[in-house]
Every structure is written in structure tokens, then in C-alpha cells.
Amino acid sequence: MSHKATNWLADIPPKELTNAEFRILFVLCDCHNPSAGCFPKQSYIMSKTGRGNSSVNDALAGLEGKGFIRREQRTNPKTGKREATHYILGFEMGGSQEPTPNSGDGGKGPKPEQSGAPTPNSGDGSISGFSTDPSPVFGQNHLRKTGVVYKEEPVKEPVKEPCADQSALTNDPCSDDLLKEFERVFPKLATEKATRRAISRALEAGAIADQILAAAKAYAVEQQGNAPRYIRRSDRFFEDGFWRAYIPAQTATPSASDADFVEHWAKTIRSIDMGHFMFGKISLDTAAKCIRAGKVSAADCRSAGLNITDADAQAMLEVAQ
């Protein structure tokens, strides 16, 4: 990562970027070389961010729309094959830039808006987003607004990135909207595939979307200021019913997995001591469920950092009867 890219990224107000946009812009800055530029493959960006193909494309389009990056497609003039995209970062757009050796893209500042046929002298074609006239060398190619080159003639279906095709998940109970909203609020994300699978299993076990989102938000609030190594990844958040401890009381409903939930947290409460990382982290609602089920005592709860007296425990048991 170059110093200029680092300083530029640090000065961008957080509210101007989504979580996905920041992650991807960080990778682009990390790949930036002051003398050579920035040319990471999309597969590399996906592997570094844990994002799927569609999520990366959406974030790149968002960054370009906000003026943080500009993408220049490159084609080998001899073979006609696509080469790695040149990513121009925001701090590079103010001054002049030498053309790239392969495509000739670049020059002094952004190109003016064009439409219609290519200019006869320079051979430059239409600018992406302003016209669909073919480029002068490869007449069959057109440029979309995103700058992605595609062929209009019937061609073989391209090999798709793993998990990029969501049609395979048609029967998956986790919708794209639920997944995106969960990823927006959760503090530490696993891969998109692992997160989707974990949410789907919770839904199949009887959870509802509102519960999952409410628990994710509550966990994010609790973990503010905590070191990343102590925060659970999004897939492990759902292991052993852990996430249910963060469901607000007003959204909690009985489900087929309640017995497993109570058993898990009762065992956790009984094992907690002053040095345990969960000390003082168990909610009163969770403790009350364990007490009503006869799995823990008031003394167990106090050892786990909960302010529950013997009288409180007795009142909870009377409510259950």
C-alpha cells in the first residue's frame, strides 16, 4: 500500500462508504503502487474481502458512482484478449496521468463526453455510459455504464465464480435482502456463503427474520470497543443457539429449539467464573429461562455476574408454574 493511498483512505468520512465499499476500497489501496498503478484481478478482491461476485460488482459500481475510483478496461492490441482492469483511485484523478502501454487509456484528466462514431485521428471510441457505438478496433464490443466489455453476438456462457449464481439457492429460506441487512449491521463477517448457510439453518429451526436482525444489532452494540479477536464471526454467531441470548424480550417467541437453547446457556452459566470471557455478558432474560426450567440456581447466576437474588429466582419460578 502506498503512503498516498493510505492517507487518502484515512481522510474519507466513514459515513460516505458502506461496509462492502470500504472493504473493497481498502484492498484497492493495498494493491496500489505509486509507479505501476493498481491492477488487482476481481478474483483476488473477492478472496481478500470474502465477498461474492455480485457483491463486489455492486460495491465497485457504488465507489465509481461516488467518484472514489475510475475503472479503465484494458485489451491486448495483439490478441484482443481482456487484461486486468486498471483502477484509478480518487487522489490520482486530479493531475495528469500517462497513458497505459497496452490500451492507451489515460492522458491528462478525464476524457470529455462523446457520442456517435469514433474520432478519425485518435481512434478513441465512445465513452462508457454515453453511447453504445462500437469501438473502432473491435466493432462487436460495446461498453456499459460500468465500463464492462461484453459481446452482443451469441457466445459460450462464461464460467461463473463460485456462489455467484444465486439460482442454486432458490429454495434457500435466507433472502438476499435479509442477508444484506444482516451483513450491514453485524460487526465481524465470515464469507457470504457461510453467513447465508448459518442464517438459513436458524430459519429452518424456527427463527424469524426480525429475531435474527434484532439479535445481530444487540450483539453489535454489546461488542463496541471490544478487540476483534473476541468477537464471533457471523457464522459462529449462530452455533449452539448462541445468538438467541441476544434476542430482545419483545421479539422472542417459543420454538422447537428452546430446550437446546436453555440447556446450552444453563451449562454456560454454571461454568462461568470471574476470569471467563462471558462473565457479566449473560442477559437477565436468558437467566430467567434457565431458572424457570430448573437448570440453574440464583447462586449460579450470581457467580456468572448476574444480580439475581434468591427472592428474584423464587418469583421467576412462581411465574412459570
Coordinates of C-alpha atoms in Angstrom, one line a residue:
M1 CA 0.0 0.0 0.0
S2 CA 1.4 3.4 -1.0
H3 CA 1.5 6.3 1.6
K4 CA -0.6 8.4 -0.6
A5 CA -3.3 5.7 -0.9
T6 CA -3.2 5.2 2.9
N7 CA -3.5 8.9 3.8
W8 CA -6.3 9.4 1.2
L9 CA -8.3 6.4 2.5
A10 CA -7.9 7.6 6.1
D11 CA -9.4 11.0 5.3
I12 CA -12.6 9.6 3.7
P13 CA -15.5 10.1 6.2
P14 CA -16.9 6.7 7.2
K15 CA -20.5 7.7 6.5
E16 CA -19.7 8.1 2.8
L17 CA -18.9 4.4 2.4
T18 CA -20.9 1.2 3.0
N19 CA -19.2 -1.7 4.8
A20 CA -18.6 -3.5 1.5
E21 CA -17.3 -0.4 -0.3
F22 CA -14.8 0.3 2.5
R23 CA -13.5 -3.3 2.5
I24 CA -13.0 -3.3 -1.3
L25 CA -11.5 0.2 -1.4
F26 CA -9.1 -0.9 1.3
V27 CA -7.9 -3.8 -0.9
L28 CA -7.5 -1.4 -3.9
C29 CA -5.4 0.9 -1.8
D30 CA -3.4 -2.0 -0.6
C31 CA -2.7 -3.1 -4.2
H32 CA -1.8 0.5 -5.3
N33 CA 1.7 1.1 -6.5
P34 CA 2.8 4.7 -6.9
S35 CA 4.7 4.0 -10.1
A36 CA 2.8 1.0 -11.6
G37 CA -0.8 1.7 -10.7
C38 CA -3.5 -0.6 -9.4
F39 CA -4.4 -3.8 -11.3
P40 CA -5.9 -6.4 -9.0
K41 CA -8.0 -9.2 -10.5
Q42 CA -11.6 -9.4 -9.4
S43 CA -11.0 -13.0 -8.1
Y44 CA -8.2 -11.5 -5.8
I45 CA -10.6 -8.8 -4.5
M46 CA -13.2 -11.5 -3.7
S47 CA -10.7 -13.7 -1.9
K48 CA -9.4 -10.8 0.3
T49 CA -12.9 -9.4 1.2
G50 CA -14.8 -12.6 1.5
R51 CA -17.5 -11.2 -0.8
G52 CA -19.2 -12.8 -3.7
N53 CA -19.0 -11.7 -7.4
S54 CA -22.3 -9.8 -7.3
S55 CA -21.4 -8.1 -4.0
V56 CA -18.0 -7.0 -5.4
N57 CA -19.6 -5.6 -8.6
D58 CA -22.2 -3.7 -6.6
A59 CA -19.6 -2.1 -4.4
L60 CA -17.3 -1.2 -7.3
A61 CA -20.2 0.4 -9.1
G62 CA -21.0 2.3 -5.9
L63 CA -17.4 3.5 -5.5
E64 CA -17.3 4.6 -9.1
G65 CA -20.6 6.4 -8.8
K66 CA -19.4 8.3 -5.8
G67 CA -16.2 9.3 -7.5
F68 CA -13.8 7.4 -5.3
I69 CA -12.5 5.2 -8.2
R70 CA -12.5 5.1 -12.0
R71 CA -12.2 1.8 -13.9
E72 CA -10.4 1.5 -17.2
Q73 CA -10.7 -1.7 -19.2
R74 CA -7.6 -2.9 -21.0
T75 CA -7.3 -5.0 -24.0
N76 CA -4.2 -6.5 -25.6
P77 CA -4.0 -4.9 -29.0
K78 CA -2.3 -8.0 -30.5
T79 CA -4.5 -10.8 -29.2
G80 CA -7.7 -8.9 -28.4
K81 CA -8.0 -10.5 -25.0
R82 CA -9.1 -8.7 -21.9
E83 CA -6.4 -7.8 -19.4
A84 CA -6.6 -6.8 -15.7
T85 CA -8.7 -3.7 -15.1
H86 CA -6.8 -0.5 -14.2
Y87 CA -8.3 1.1 -11.1
I88 CA -7.6 4.8 -10.7
L89 CA -8.1 6.0 -7.2
G90 CA -9.7 9.3 -6.3
F91 CA -6.5 11.1 -5.3
E92 CA -5.0 10.2 -8.7
M93 CA -7.8 11.9 -10.7
G94 CA -6.8 15.5 -10.1
G95 CA -3.5 15.5 -12.1
S96 CA -2.3 14.3 -15.5
Q97 CA -1.6 10.7 -16.0
E98 CA 0.4 8.9 -18.6
P99 CA -1.5 6.5 -20.9
T100 CA -1.2 2.8 -20.1
P101 CA 1.1 1.0 -22.5
N102 CA -1.4 -1.6 -23.6
S103 CA -4.7 0.2 -24.0
G104 CA -3.6 3.8 -24.4
D105 CA -6.1 4.8 -21.8
G106 CA -5.2 7.7 -19.5
G107 CA -4.0 11.1 -20.6
K108 CA -4.5 14.4 -18.9
G109 CA -7.6 14.2 -16.7
P110 CA -10.9 12.6 -17.6
K111 CA -12.0 12.3 -21.2
P112 CA -14.7 14.6 -22.4
E113 CA -18.2 13.3 -23.0
Q114 CA -18.5 11.7 -26.5
S115 CA -21.3 10.2 -28.6
G116 CA -21.5 8.8 -32.1
A117 CA -18.7 7.4 -34.2
P118 CA -15.1 7.3 -33.1
T119 CA -12.8 10.2 -33.8
P120 CA -10.8 9.7 -37.0
N121 CA -7.5 10.9 -35.7
S122 CA -7.0 9.3 -32.3
G123 CA -9.2 6.3 -32.8
D124 CA -10.8 6.7 -29.4
G125 CA -14.2 5.2 -29.2
S126 CA -17.3 6.2 -27.3
I127 CA -17.0 6.8 -23.6
S128 CA -18.7 4.2 -21.4
G129 CA -22.2 5.4 -20.2
F130 CA -22.7 7.9 -23.0
S131 CA -23.2 5.9 -26.1
T132 CA -23.3 2.3 -27.4
D133 CA -21.3 2.9 -30.6
P134 CA -18.8 0.1 -31.2
S135 CA -15.1 0.8 -30.6
P136 CA -13.0 1.2 -33.8
V137 CA -10.8 -1.9 -33.3
F138 CA -13.3 -4.4 -32.0
G139 CA -16.6 -3.4 -33.6
Q140 CA -18.5 -6.2 -31.9
N141 CA -17.8 -4.9 -28.4
H142 CA -19.8 -2.3 -26.6
L143 CA -19.3 -0.5 -23.3
R144 CA -21.8 -0.5 -20.5
K145 CA -22.0 2.3 -17.9
T146 CA -19.9 0.3 -15.6
G147 CA -17.2 0.0 -18.3
V148 CA -17.5 -3.8 -18.6
V149 CA -17.0 -5.1 -22.1
Y150 CA -19.5 -7.6 -23.4
K151 CA -20.2 -9.2 -26.7
E152 CA -23.6 -8.9 -28.3
E153 CA -23.1 -12.0 -30.5
P154 CA -24.2 -15.3 -29.1
V155 CA -21.2 -16.8 -27.2
K156 CA -20.5 -19.6 -24.8
E157 CA -21.7 -19.0 -21.3
P158 CA -18.7 -17.7 -19.3
V159 CA -17.5 -19.7 -16.3
K160 CA -19.1 -18.2 -13.2
E161 CA -17.4 -17.6 -10.0
P162 CA -18.4 -20.0 -7.2
C163 CA -21.6 -19.0 -5.5
A164 CA -22.1 -16.1 -7.9
D165 CA -25.2 -17.7 -9.4
Q166 CA -28.0 -17.3 -6.7
S167 CA -30.4 -19.5 -8.7
A168 CA -28.9 -22.5 -7.0
L169 CA -30.3 -21.1 -3.7
T170 CA -33.9 -20.7 -5.0
N171 CA -35.3 -22.8 -2.1
D172 CA -33.0 -21.2 0.5
P173 CA -35.0 -19.5 3.3
C174 CA -32.4 -16.8 3.6
S175 CA -33.4 -14.0 1.2
D176 CA -30.8 -11.6 -0.4
D177 CA -32.4 -8.7 1.5
L178 CA -32.1 -10.4 4.8
L179 CA -28.5 -11.4 4.1
K180 CA -27.5 -7.8 3.1
E181 CA -29.2 -6.2 6.1
F182 CA -27.5 -8.7 8.5
E183 CA -24.1 -8.0 6.9
R184 CA -24.7 -4.3 7.2
V185 CA -25.2 -4.4 11.0
F186 CA -23.1 -7.4 12.1
P187 CA -19.6 -6.4 13.5
K188 CA -17.5 -9.3 12.1
L189 CA -18.4 -11.1 8.9
A190 CA -17.4 -14.6 7.6
T191 CA -17.8 -15.3 3.9
E192 CA -21.1 -14.6 2.3
K193 CA -21.7 -18.3 1.7
A194 CA -21.0 -19.3 5.3
T195 CA -23.2 -16.5 6.7
R196 CA -26.1 -17.3 4.4
R197 CA -25.9 -21.0 5.4
A198 CA -25.9 -20.2 9.1
I199 CA -28.9 -17.9 8.8
S200 CA -30.7 -20.5 6.8
R201 CA -30.2 -23.1 9.4
A202 CA -31.6 -20.8 12.1
L203 CA -34.6 -20.0 10.0
E204 CA -35.2 -23.7 9.4
A205 CA -35.0 -24.3 13.2
G206 CA -38.0 -21.9 13.7
A207 CA -36.3 -18.5 13.9
I208 CA -37.8 -15.4 12.1
A209 CA -36.0 -12.7 10.3
D210 CA -36.9 -10.0 12.8
Q211 CA -35.4 -12.0 15.6
I212 CA -32.2 -12.6 13.7
L213 CA -31.7 -8.9 12.8
A214 CA -32.6 -7.7 16.3
A215 CA -30.1 -10.2 17.8
A216 CA -27.4 -9.1 15.4
K217 CA -27.9 -5.4 16.3
A218 CA -27.9 -6.1 20.0
Y219 CA -24.7 -8.1 19.7
A220 CA -23.1 -5.3 17.6
V221 CA -23.9 -2.8 20.3
E222 CA -22.5 -5.0 23.1
Q223 CA -19.2 -5.6 21.2
Q224 CA -18.5 -1.9 20.5
G225 CA -14.9 -1.2 21.6
N226 CA -14.1 -4.9 22.0
A227 CA -11.0 -6.4 20.4
P228 CA -11.8 -8.1 17.1
R229 CA -10.3 -11.4 18.3
Y230 CA -13.0 -11.6 21.0
I231 CA -15.9 -11.0 18.6
R232 CA -17.6 -14.0 17.0
R233 CA -17.7 -14.3 13.2
S234 CA -21.2 -14.2 11.6
D235 CA -21.3 -17.9 11.0
R236 CA -20.2 -18.8 14.6
F237 CA -22.8 -16.4 16.0
F238 CA -25.4 -19.0 15.3
E239 CA -23.6 -22.0 16.7
D240 CA -25.2 -23.8 19.7
G241 CA -28.0 -21.3 19.8
F242 CA -25.6 -18.6 21.0
W243 CA -27.4 -15.9 19.0
R244 CA -30.7 -16.5 20.9
A245 CA -29.2 -14.8 24.0
Y246 CA -29.3 -11.5 22.2
I247 CA -33.0 -11.6 21.1
P248 CA -34.8 -8.7 22.8
A249 CA -37.6 -10.0 25.0
Q250 CA -40.3 -8.3 22.9
T251 CA -39.3 -10.3 19.8
A252 CA -38.6 -13.7 21.5
T253 CA -41.1 -16.5 20.7
P254 CA -41.1 -20.1 21.6
S255 CA -39.5 -22.5 19.1
A256 CA -38.6 -26.1 18.7
S257 CA -35.0 -25.4 19.7
D258 CA -35.9 -23.7 23.1
A259 CA -34.9 -26.8 25.1
D260 CA -31.5 -26.9 23.4
F261 CA -31.2 -23.2 23.9
V262 CA -31.9 -23.4 27.7
E263 CA -29.6 -26.4 28.1
H264 CA -26.7 -24.6 26.3
W265 CA -27.0 -21.4 28.4
A266 CA -27.6 -23.2 31.7
K267 CA -24.3 -25.1 31.1
T268 CA -22.6 -21.9 30.2
I269 CA -23.8 -20.1 33.4
R270 CA -22.7 -22.9 35.6
S271 CA -19.2 -22.9 34.1
I272 CA -18.6 -19.2 34.3
D273 CA -16.1 -17.8 36.8
M274 CA -14.5 -14.3 37.2
G275 CA -12.0 -15.0 34.5
H276 CA -14.4 -16.4 31.9
F277 CA -14.8 -14.2 28.8
M278 CA -18.6 -14.4 29.1
F279 CA -18.5 -13.1 32.7
G280 CA -21.2 -10.4 33.1
K281 CA -22.4 -10.9 29.4
I282 CA -25.5 -13.2 30.0
S283 CA -28.8 -11.4 29.7
L284 CA -31.4 -11.5 32.5
D285 CA -34.0 -12.9 30.1
T286 CA -31.7 -15.8 29.3
A287 CA -31.0 -16.5 33.0
A288 CA -34.7 -16.3 33.8
K289 CA -35.5 -19.0 31.2
C290 CA -32.8 -21.3 32.7
I291 CA -34.1 -20.7 36.3
R292 CA -37.7 -21.5 35.2
A293 CA -36.5 -24.7 33.6
G294 CA -34.8 -25.7 36.9
K295 CA -31.4 -25.8 35.3
V296 CA -29.6 -23.2 37.4
S297 CA -29.9 -21.5 40.8
A298 CA -29.7 -17.9 41.9
A299 CA -26.2 -18.6 43.3
D300 CA -25.1 -19.9 39.8
C301 CA -26.4 -16.7 38.2
R302 CA -24.6 -14.5 40.7
S303 CA -21.3 -16.4 40.0
A304 CA -21.9 -15.6 36.3
G305 CA -22.1 -11.8 37.1
L306 CA -25.9 -11.5 37.2
N307 CA -27.6 -9.6 40.1
I308 CA -30.3 -12.1 40.9
T309 CA -31.3 -12.7 44.5
D310 CA -32.9 -15.9 45.9
A311 CA -36.2 -14.0 46.1
D312 CA -35.9 -13.0 42.4
A313 CA -35.4 -16.6 41.5
Q314 CA -38.4 -17.7 43.5
A315 CA -40.6 -15.2 41.8
M316 CA -39.4 -16.4 38.4
L317 CA -40.3 -20.0 39.4
E318 CA -43.8 -18.9 40.5
V319 CA -44.4 -17.2 37.2
A320 CA -43.5 -20.5 35.4
Q321 CA -46.0 -22.6 37.5

